[in-house]
XYZ file of C-alpha atoms in Angstrom:
663
model
C 70.746 95.846 106.175
C 67.845 94.776 103.967
C 67.857 95.600 100.282
C 65.603 98.630 99.773
C 63.702 99.772 96.670
C 62.107 103.154 95.993
C 58.501 102.956 94.736
C 56.748 105.909 93.123
C 52.977 106.278 93.626
C 50.244 108.189 91.843
C 46.995 109.701 93.156
C 45.549 109.383 89.655
C 45.589 105.598 89.322
C 46.599 102.527 91.384
C 50.190 101.330 91.197
C 51.109 97.645 91.253
C 54.428 96.053 92.094
C 56.087 92.923 93.387
C 57.554 92.800 96.871
C 60.447 90.329 97.338
C 60.600 88.665 100.734
C 63.392 90.023 102.919
C 63.574 93.430 101.254
C 62.047 96.814 102.019
C 59.918 99.103 99.869
C 60.334 102.824 100.500
C 57.262 104.733 99.286
C 57.580 108.073 97.538
C 55.184 109.816 99.913
C 56.109 113.380 98.979
C 56.365 112.803 95.223
C 52.775 111.593 94.913
C 51.264 114.293 97.124
C 48.851 116.731 95.491
C 49.543 120.446 95.627
C 48.487 121.974 98.925
C 48.676 118.745 100.970
C 50.281 119.190 104.380
C 49.853 115.790 106.039
C 49.096 112.163 105.337
C 48.203 108.838 106.908
C 48.956 105.260 105.832
C 46.800 102.137 105.874
C 47.593 98.594 104.785
C 45.980 95.166 104.637
C 46.830 92.518 107.235
C 49.698 91.033 105.234
C 51.635 94.289 105.151
C 53.956 95.715 107.814
C 54.040 99.534 107.731
C 56.643 101.804 109.302
C 57.169 105.558 109.399
C 60.751 106.820 109.598
C 60.794 110.390 110.915
C 63.646 112.357 112.463
C 65.748 109.269 113.040
C 62.964 107.276 114.703
C 61.090 104.291 113.260
C 57.485 103.760 114.338
C 55.242 100.849 113.382
C 51.811 101.630 111.976
C 49.223 101.868 113.444
C 50.640 104.233 116.035
C 49.420 106.933 118.342
C 50.092 109.545 115.652
C 46.956 109.849 113.449
C 48.576 111.910 110.726
C 52.114 112.694 109.690
C 53.501 116.007 108.452
C 54.388 115.977 104.795
C 58.103 116.744 105.086
C 61.041 115.821 102.871
C 62.737 113.820 105.621
C 59.770 111.541 106.315
C 59.594 108.049 104.850
C 57.022 105.237 104.705
C 58.558 101.736 104.595
C 56.853 98.413 103.782
C 57.806 94.823 104.572
C 55.891 91.555 104.230
C 56.344 88.198 105.918
C 54.907 85.517 103.640
C 54.441 85.029 99.893
C 51.045 86.083 98.577
C 48.371 83.519 97.621
C 46.921 85.728 94.884
C 48.292 88.472 92.669
C 47.677 91.980 94.083
C 46.041 90.508 97.184
C 47.598 93.077 99.533
C 47.210 96.838 99.409
C 48.612 100.024 100.874
C 46.756 103.343 100.784
C 48.168 106.785 101.457
C 45.621 109.515 102.174
C 46.612 113.186 101.850
C 45.110 116.059 103.857
C 45.177 119.826 103.668
C 45.778 121.653 106.923
C 43.303 120.264 109.465
C 40.758 119.016 107.001
C 38.780 115.944 107.990
C 38.415 114.368 104.592
C 41.261 113.219 102.369
C 41.908 115.481 99.422
C 43.572 112.633 97.462
C 44.624 108.997 97.832
C 47.413 106.914 96.305
C 46.804 103.158 96.138
C 49.516 100.474 95.876
C 48.708 96.827 94.977
C 51.277 94.357 96.310
C 52.203 90.774 95.507
C 54.761 89.164 97.815
C 57.140 86.658 96.264
C 60.193 84.786 97.468
C 63.388 84.837 95.385
C 66.578 83.494 96.903
C 69.867 82.307 95.434
C 71.612 80.064 97.956
C 74.955 78.272 98.320
C 76.980 76.638 101.077
C 78.018 79.829 102.839
C 78.777 78.053 106.136
C 81.210 75.625 104.446
C 79.424 72.642 105.963
C 78.810 70.725 102.745
C 75.109 71.698 102.700
C 73.436 74.668 101.015
C 72.348 77.292 103.558
C 68.905 78.756 102.915
C 68.367 82.525 103.149
C 71.807 83.105 104.605
C 72.907 86.628 105.407
C 76.005 88.314 103.983
C 76.025 86.097 100.886
C 77.701 88.885 98.954
C 80.914 88.724 100.991
C 83.600 86.046 101.358
C 85.683 86.073 104.529
C 88.648 84.012 105.747
C 89.141 82.293 109.073
C 87.305 79.878 111.403
C 84.409 82.328 111.702
C 84.465 83.203 108.015
C 81.586 82.759 105.582
C 81.361 82.178 101.854
C 81.029 79.300 99.424
C 83.894 77.347 97.863
C 84.373 76.146 94.327
C 86.677 73.415 93.007
C 88.495 73.750 89.729
C 87.040 70.726 87.953
C 90.432 69.748 86.559
C 90.200 65.955 86.848
C 88.996 63.546 84.148
C 86.202 61.294 85.398
C 85.400 60.035 81.897
C 88.557 58.156 80.949
C 87.965 58.254 77.200
C 87.640 62.049 77.254
C 90.407 63.982 75.537
C 90.733 66.684 78.169
C 89.854 67.683 81.703
C 86.202 67.699 82.781
C 85.963 71.490 82.852
C 86.862 71.757 79.173
C 83.924 69.880 77.647
C 80.830 71.955 78.638
C 78.859 68.803 79.390
C 78.233 66.305 82.157
C 79.498 62.892 81.069
C 79.139 61.045 84.394
C 77.307 61.557 87.669
C 80.736 61.549 89.318
C 81.401 64.823 87.527
C 78.597 66.521 89.463
C 80.334 65.679 92.747
C 83.242 67.888 91.684
C 80.851 70.841 91.402
C 79.190 73.072 93.974
C 75.408 73.217 94.260
C 73.615 76.552 93.877
C 69.835 76.602 94.474
C 67.393 79.193 93.208
C 64.133 79.305 95.179
C 61.106 81.152 93.778
C 57.673 81.200 95.389
C 54.560 83.253 94.661
C 51.028 83.063 93.248
C 50.470 81.543 89.828
C 51.115 83.962 86.980
C 52.966 86.538 89.062
C 56.139 86.175 86.998
C 54.370 86.507 83.644
C 55.114 90.219 83.556
C 58.664 89.855 84.869
C 61.877 88.175 83.794
C 64.257 86.362 86.105
C 67.878 86.303 84.900
C 70.830 84.395 86.343
C 74.096 86.029 85.366
C 77.801 86.133 86.114
C 80.048 89.173 86.233
C 81.642 89.969 82.881
C 85.121 89.597 84.383
C 84.320 86.089 85.658
C 82.545 84.345 82.773
C 85.684 82.520 81.630
C 86.488 81.323 85.158
C 83.375 79.211 85.761
C 80.845 76.916 84.156
C 77.241 76.400 85.293
C 74.897 73.520 84.501
C 71.129 73.659 85.053
C 69.503 70.439 86.211
C 66.334 70.831 84.130
C 63.870 68.809 86.130
C 65.237 65.309 85.541
C 68.098 63.085 86.594
C 69.319 62.006 83.183
C 72.708 63.373 82.179
C 71.444 64.959 78.967
C 69.109 67.121 81.065
C 72.043 68.996 82.605
C 72.253 72.019 80.335
C 75.383 74.196 80.166
C 74.010 77.722 80.707
C 76.865 79.968 81.896
C 80.568 80.044 81.133
C 82.926 81.400 78.480
C 80.808 83.511 76.128
C 77.642 82.912 78.171
C 77.122 85.714 80.675
C 73.402 85.382 81.402
C 70.566 82.856 81.432
C 66.834 83.542 81.361
C 65.260 81.339 84.037
C 62.116 79.634 82.783
C 58.872 79.714 84.774
C 58.182 75.989 84.673
C 56.292 75.569 87.934
C 59.251 74.358 89.986
C 59.860 76.342 93.167
C 63.482 75.192 93.335
C 66.005 75.049 90.536
C 69.362 73.356 91.016
C 72.482 74.672 89.355
C 75.872 72.943 89.461
C 78.907 75.221 89.356
C 82.400 74.145 88.278
C 85.647 76.080 88.414
C 87.655 76.572 85.237
C 90.647 78.536 86.529
C 92.844 78.581 89.617
C 93.610 81.888 91.325
C 96.379 83.665 89.458
C 97.996 87.051 89.003
C 94.960 88.313 87.060
C 92.291 86.443 89.038
C 91.676 86.856 92.765
C 89.755 83.578 92.950
C 86.461 85.285 93.825
C 83.463 84.747 91.523
C 80.013 86.335 91.895
C 76.660 85.071 90.604
C 73.541 87.205 90.513
C 69.818 86.547 90.145
C 67.998 89.662 88.962
C 64.269 90.296 88.669
C 63.491 92.501 85.679
C 60.296 94.482 85.134
C 59.155 95.709 81.736
C 57.376 99.045 82.338
C 56.146 99.400 78.763
C 56.518 97.683 75.433
C 59.521 98.726 73.385
C 61.602 99.847 76.353
C 64.405 97.927 78.079
C 63.662 95.943 81.230
C 64.266 97.602 84.588
C 65.900 95.682 87.460
C 63.849 95.759 90.643
C 65.592 93.058 92.725
C 68.981 91.387 92.885
C 70.418 88.580 94.983
C 74.137 87.795 94.863
C 76.331 84.934 96.061
C 80.115 84.729 96.073
C 82.381 81.721 95.648
C 86.124 81.497 96.179
C 88.059 79.103 93.993
C 89.889 76.505 96.070
C 93.666 77.001 95.841
C 96.231 74.408 94.850
C 97.934 73.259 98.064
C 101.327 71.553 98.429
C 102.035 68.828 100.983
C 105.233 68.781 103.125
C 107.351 65.795 104.123
C 105.654 65.648 107.521
C 102.354 64.461 106.009
C 101.674 60.755 105.593
C 102.860 59.337 102.263
C 100.350 57.506 100.056
C 102.265 56.563 96.926
C 105.782 56.817 95.535
C 106.411 57.492 91.850
C 109.601 56.391 90.127
C 110.862 55.922 86.564
C 112.215 52.662 85.262
C 115.155 53.322 82.915
C 118.152 51.381 81.711
C 120.523 50.380 84.526
C 118.371 51.516 87.483
C 116.658 48.192 88.291
C 118.530 47.853 91.602
C 117.618 51.404 92.560
C 113.932 50.766 91.791
C 114.071 47.577 93.866
C 115.602 49.419 96.839
C 112.999 52.175 96.699
C 110.283 49.533 96.409
C 111.470 47.876 99.643
C 111.417 51.228 101.419
C 107.894 51.934 100.133
C 106.714 48.572 101.471
C 108.147 49.433 104.905
C 106.315 52.746 104.865
C 103.052 51.187 103.665
C 103.107 53.131 100.400
C 102.041 52.123 96.944
C 104.861 52.152 94.367
C 103.935 53.495 90.928
C 106.524 52.870 88.213
C 106.584 54.970 85.072
C 107.883 52.575 82.382
C 110.581 53.528 79.917
C 108.190 53.685 76.985
C 106.444 56.518 78.836
C 109.433 58.284 80.392
C 111.586 57.888 77.257
C 114.750 57.720 79.315
C 113.932 60.730 81.527
C 114.400 59.645 85.155
C 113.888 63.029 86.849
C 110.283 62.608 87.924
C 110.598 65.104 90.798
C 111.592 67.803 88.347
C 108.659 67.101 86.045
C 105.785 67.510 88.489
C 104.640 68.366 91.994
C 101.717 66.781 93.821
C 99.197 68.890 95.700
C 95.451 68.904 96.224
C 92.279 70.987 96.133
C 89.563 70.881 98.751
C 85.968 71.999 99.260
C 83.639 71.113 102.152
C 81.904 68.439 100.091
C 84.974 66.952 98.424
C 88.671 67.182 97.625
C 91.103 65.441 95.293
C 94.813 65.445 94.431
C 96.079 67.686 91.642
C 99.408 67.304 89.847
C 101.202 70.522 88.899
C 103.090 69.951 85.642
C 106.355 71.903 85.447
C 107.374 73.902 82.364
C 110.664 71.976 82.014
C 109.101 69.794 79.279
C 111.655 66.991 79.248
C 111.020 63.545 77.843
C 108.621 62.984 80.773
C 106.513 65.872 79.519
C 103.432 63.790 78.664
C 103.393 61.691 81.828
C 101.523 64.057 84.213
C 98.707 64.571 81.693
C 98.540 61.080 80.226
C 99.697 59.005 83.203
C 98.435 60.879 86.278
C 95.327 62.863 85.264
C 92.226 60.733 85.735
C 89.113 60.215 87.878
C 89.446 62.356 91.018
C 93.021 63.266 90.071
C 93.385 66.771 88.671
C 95.974 68.499 86.529
C 97.301 72.044 86.190
C 100.172 73.561 84.241
C 101.774 76.970 83.806
C 104.371 77.721 81.160
C 105.647 80.944 79.595
C 104.764 81.983 76.072
C 108.465 82.061 75.261
C 109.665 78.587 76.193
C 113.273 79.651 75.662
C 113.064 81.497 78.993
C 112.658 78.201 80.891
C 115.737 77.231 82.911
C 116.699 74.514 85.353
C 115.219 76.638 88.144
C 111.776 75.933 86.664
C 112.030 72.232 87.419
C 110.150 71.241 90.536
C 113.134 69.986 92.470
C 113.275 73.732 92.995
C 109.812 73.773 94.562
C 109.382 72.623 98.161
C 107.095 73.446 101.068
C 107.748 73.698 104.783
C 105.636 72.073 107.487
C 103.246 74.374 109.403
C 105.064 77.220 111.177
C 104.349 80.284 113.290
C 106.413 83.376 112.538
C 106.343 86.274 115.008
C 102.787 85.357 115.977
C 101.628 84.898 112.375
C 100.432 81.356 111.740
C 101.059 79.445 108.528
C 99.046 76.276 109.277
C 99.718 74.878 105.785
C 103.405 75.801 105.766
C 105.204 78.059 103.301
C 106.328 77.316 99.757
C 110.079 77.465 99.133
C 111.494 78.320 95.721
C 115.043 78.973 94.589
C 116.205 81.985 92.607
C 119.366 83.970 92.001
C 121.222 86.103 94.512
C 120.056 89.726 94.259
C 122.195 90.995 91.390
C 121.854 91.834 87.731
C 122.727 88.357 86.546
C 121.358 84.898 87.191
C 118.331 82.698 86.687
C 114.930 82.903 88.288
C 111.805 80.754 88.271
C 109.630 81.911 85.354
C 107.079 84.570 86.216
C 103.983 82.525 85.291
C 104.896 79.829 87.831
C 105.894 82.289 90.556
C 102.696 84.296 90.004
C 100.615 81.129 90.255
C 102.262 80.080 93.526
C 101.835 83.508 95.131
C 98.200 83.743 93.989
C 97.172 80.647 95.971
C 97.611 82.799 99.129
C 97.516 80.020 101.741
C 101.223 79.008 101.561
C 102.981 82.345 101.061
C 106.255 81.606 99.193
C 109.739 82.228 100.515
C 112.431 82.844 97.909
C 115.858 81.357 98.544
C 119.215 81.616 96.764
C 119.871 78.441 94.769
C 121.581 79.716 91.630
C 125.001 78.991 93.194
C 124.356 75.360 92.224
C 124.761 74.007 88.691
C 121.270 72.505 88.751
C 120.012 75.263 91.033
C 117.390 73.409 93.097
C 116.524 73.999 96.735
C 116.295 70.225 97.327
C 120.083 70.064 96.866
C 120.760 71.797 100.177
C 117.638 71.373 102.341
C 114.843 69.028 103.343
C 112.439 68.538 106.243
C 111.946 65.411 108.336
C 109.252 64.682 110.928
C 110.166 64.908 114.607
C 108.261 63.978 117.783
C 109.088 67.182 119.644
C 109.340 70.947 119.312
C 107.634 72.081 116.099
C 107.060 68.548 114.817
C 109.915 68.633 112.326
C 113.589 69.407 111.749
C 115.097 71.337 108.896
C 118.103 69.513 107.477
C 120.725 71.679 105.788
C 123.718 70.492 103.804
C 126.840 71.659 105.641
C 130.415 71.709 104.317
C 131.513 73.044 107.726
C 130.002 70.024 109.501
C 131.674 67.701 106.990
C 135.108 69.237 107.529
C 134.665 68.974 111.295
C 133.826 65.290 110.960
C 136.758 64.565 108.627
C 139.164 66.474 110.867
C 137.939 64.501 113.861
C 138.541 61.210 112.049
C 142.003 62.308 111.001
C 142.844 63.204 114.601
C 141.601 59.770 115.646
C 144.215 58.228 113.336
C 142.067 57.477 110.294
C 143.595 59.965 107.889
C 144.248 57.272 105.275
C 140.663 56.008 105.198
C 139.369 56.290 101.656
C 136.425 58.084 100.121
C 134.720 56.323 97.163
C 136.347 52.996 97.978
C 135.142 50.360 95.516
C 133.131 52.852 93.420
C 133.581 52.427 89.688
C 134.613 55.454 87.609
C 135.478 57.423 90.735
C 138.981 57.964 92.067
C 139.516 57.036 95.687
C 140.755 59.826 97.914
C 141.885 59.760 101.549
C 140.631 61.919 104.379
C 144.061 63.513 104.677
C 144.147 64.428 101.011
C 140.686 65.950 101.120
C 141.631 68.033 104.119
C 144.811 69.224 102.431
C 143.061 70.170 99.165
C 143.002 73.938 99.617
C 141.005 74.571 96.442
C 138.285 72.199 97.616
C 138.318 73.822 101.044
C 138.092 77.373 99.655
C 135.207 76.588 97.331
C 133.307 74.840 100.120
C 133.930 77.825 102.369
C 132.112 79.901 99.739
C 129.324 77.322 99.351
C 128.844 77.326 103.114
C 128.307 81.097 102.940
C 125.632 80.547 100.290
C 123.894 78.003 102.514
C 124.246 80.289 105.542
C 122.528 83.073 103.616
C 119.596 80.715 103.087
C 119.812 79.567 106.707
C 119.228 83.137 107.869
C 116.290 83.566 105.476
C 114.720 80.305 106.645
C 115.115 81.212 110.307
C 113.547 84.612 109.670
C 110.712 83.510 107.368
C 109.838 80.200 109.073
C 110.357 81.326 112.654
C 113.109 78.771 113.319
C 115.867 78.652 115.886
C 119.145 76.766 115.756
C 117.536 73.938 117.717
C 115.170 73.377 114.785
C 118.045 72.851 112.336
C 120.353 69.859 111.861
C 123.545 70.262 109.840
C 124.149 67.269 107.594
C 127.791 66.796 106.509
C 128.153 67.484 102.787
C 130.849 68.708 100.407
C 130.445 70.272 96.995
C 132.885 70.688 94.130
C 133.184 73.412 91.531
C 131.962 72.591 88.033
C 134.757 73.197 85.517
C 132.250 74.504 82.952
C 129.967 76.864 84.898
C 131.964 77.425 88.064
C 128.883 76.565 90.125
C 128.514 73.797 92.686
C 127.726 70.088 92.329
C 127.714 67.494 95.095
C 131.214 66.095 95.755
C 129.710 62.845 97.017
C 126.038 61.757 96.871
C 123.988 64.578 98.360
C 122.712 63.340 101.711
C 119.875 65.870 102.160
C 118.429 64.957 98.749
C 116.577 62.108 100.406
C 113.212 60.378 100.118
C 111.085 60.961 103.245
C 108.325 58.396 103.843
C 107.123 59.019 107.372
C 109.878 57.811 109.696
C 111.561 55.891 106.875
C 114.284 57.801 105.059
C 115.849 56.727 101.770
C 119.219 58.490 101.814
C 121.827 58.533 99.018
C 124.683 56.209 99.967
C 127.673 58.588 100.279
C 130.512 56.036 99.952
C 132.404 57.873 102.649
C 135.554 56.706 104.438
C 134.972 53.317 106.080
C 136.153 53.238 109.683
C 135.639 50.148 111.826
C 133.668 48.589 108.963
C 131.179 51.461 108.786
C 130.995 54.518 106.581
C 131.723 57.443 108.874
C 129.281 59.687 106.977
C 126.466 57.165 107.312
C 127.245 56.740 110.996
C 127.115 60.496 111.558
C 123.793 60.871 109.761
C 122.304 58.038 111.834
C 123.637 59.665 115.007
C 121.912 62.900 114.091
C 118.561 61.502 112.919
C 117.829 58.228 114.689
C 117.182 59.912 118.088
C 114.177 61.506 116.389
C 112.712 58.057 115.773
C 113.784 58.046 112.126
C 114.994 54.961 110.270
C 117.861 55.582 107.847
C 118.240 53.392 104.754
C 121.169 54.238 102.486
C 120.490 53.529 98.821
C 123.138 53.357 96.101
C 122.287 55.953 93.440
C 125.877 56.778 92.482
C 126.007 55.685 88.854
C 122.323 56.024 88.008
C 121.614 59.454 89.538
C 124.579 61.092 91.300
C 126.826 61.033 88.247
C 123.965 62.654 86.316
C 123.792 65.540 88.831
C 120.842 64.269 90.834
C 119.984 62.009 93.746
C 117.127 59.983 95.254
C 114.742 62.886 95.799
C 115.288 64.052 92.210
C 114.434 60.582 90.921
C 111.289 59.971 92.991
C 108.036 61.754 93.764
C 105.547 61.298 96.602
C 101.824 61.899 96.868
C 100.783 62.551 100.455
C 97.591 62.844 102.457
C 96.088 66.344 102.593
C 96.250 68.473 105.711
C 93.457 67.904 108.217
C 93.409 71.690 108.610
C 90.928 73.310 106.208
C 92.507 75.991 104.038
C 89.550 78.373 104.365
C 90.340 78.716 108.068
C 93.653 80.364 107.177
C 93.925 84.104 107.740
C 96.328 85.251 104.981
């Protein structure tokens, strides 16, 4: 429906106004009628389209009806098709008649000037601004959806800058403009028509701190890009400088969050000043809506690009082994040196890689966890850069941060369909405490942020039964060539006991666990099986994992055929009573395509092969996966972590576009 404006007329003197292309003017026929008038007719110049709306019918003028009854439910409507060449070049005249009189008893004259005013953005999500698009005021999801997209300009294209690009209110490099979305204002009309009007570009009061806008003021030099809207700047008076088109570059300042839906509206308003000393009156408004691109996580099934790892004392062999695996997978290895990590090896816990995407561009974004260990500065100082963004959420009270706020406790599933509902970008997985009055939970600011992104609706699991409390201690995903394209791997004490019992029955009860491992006491299969305390605690831990198994099946739409049980035992911590891995945690692996870097378990050696390694290979190699077992015992396992905890992977984005999701 076209935007309509009510115009009052006067039989005493001509009225002049501006008509904006694409709108409708509804004339106050009855209000301008002289006393005693009973009918009227309407005439207009060639550039004017006239319609009479009467009793639900719309008739174009001229029509077979010479005069119209002057009734309250009758309406005269005007449209025009092209901008005027001269001011007041078109006219409309309403003549009023009394009873059946031949001559008009009074006339009301309207002078019209047609102008074009249009604020346009990439509503079709094609990477190109769409001119005069319809429904610009709405943003809709899905393949048939419409509405423009905005990137949070959270990278740092200018390396010597102190902060992210969206914090400086200036354009330092042309590359910075590519991170912004183009918004074009088109104005067209006869010379001088806007002298008596003001054109104002403005942002909603609730959105001014979420966006920044730069006006390209006629030139291509960087200093000509003027910051006009943003925090503290709600409106901008558009100058009448003779240019029909004005380009504005819009950058995002904030990701969607609990107090921000992600939608931002911009308005161009034409203001008329009816008389000196009085406020301006709005007579036209055009509105466009952007949605801020969400931060999106990448699952193990996506192609790896680079592997991050920390170099610390005594882990040179581990770094070398991971490097070999990265070479096999065709990945770049990025080593954080000790002077930067300051002895903190847990790079998975410090940050999570994701990305943002708009039709014209996308780039990776690192999410910095609130754990704030010795690696605290690395995401900002070592990762943030040109076309590599940064975001962080941390609570005001940092004492509320627990181990559950480290990002080993933040994973994402591959794409799934659940009871007909599609999650083409997967679902985020976070660990929390079992529903009770005690326990730890991921801090609210992080959870709120993850939920607000909308496109990877989180699933909350129970991980507080573990000392460290991370979901990556009992689950991971690996790619598969069949079914859903992946398998969920779950740590399984029950599967481990079955395997050990089988080996004992085969006559290998004296085979030793931890054989040749320094600082670890060797123990036979028979002794492990006879350790009732170990068995009872693992029976409980299996129940904890089974609780999560049921949640994952329900929330990810999985069946038992989608799950592989990986043999694993846990032991009870003497200090907290919670669980730690009894031997290196096999599911806490590094997944690089088909190449898996798995913690070497140092299980019982039977026929010159570790029976745990053999079982894992039996389970995974039929899927086309290559298993490499890496010794992390002294450097990571004894410090309550494994390979996944000590590495991080940046992956290619989804080919699926997030705006095609239907949340």
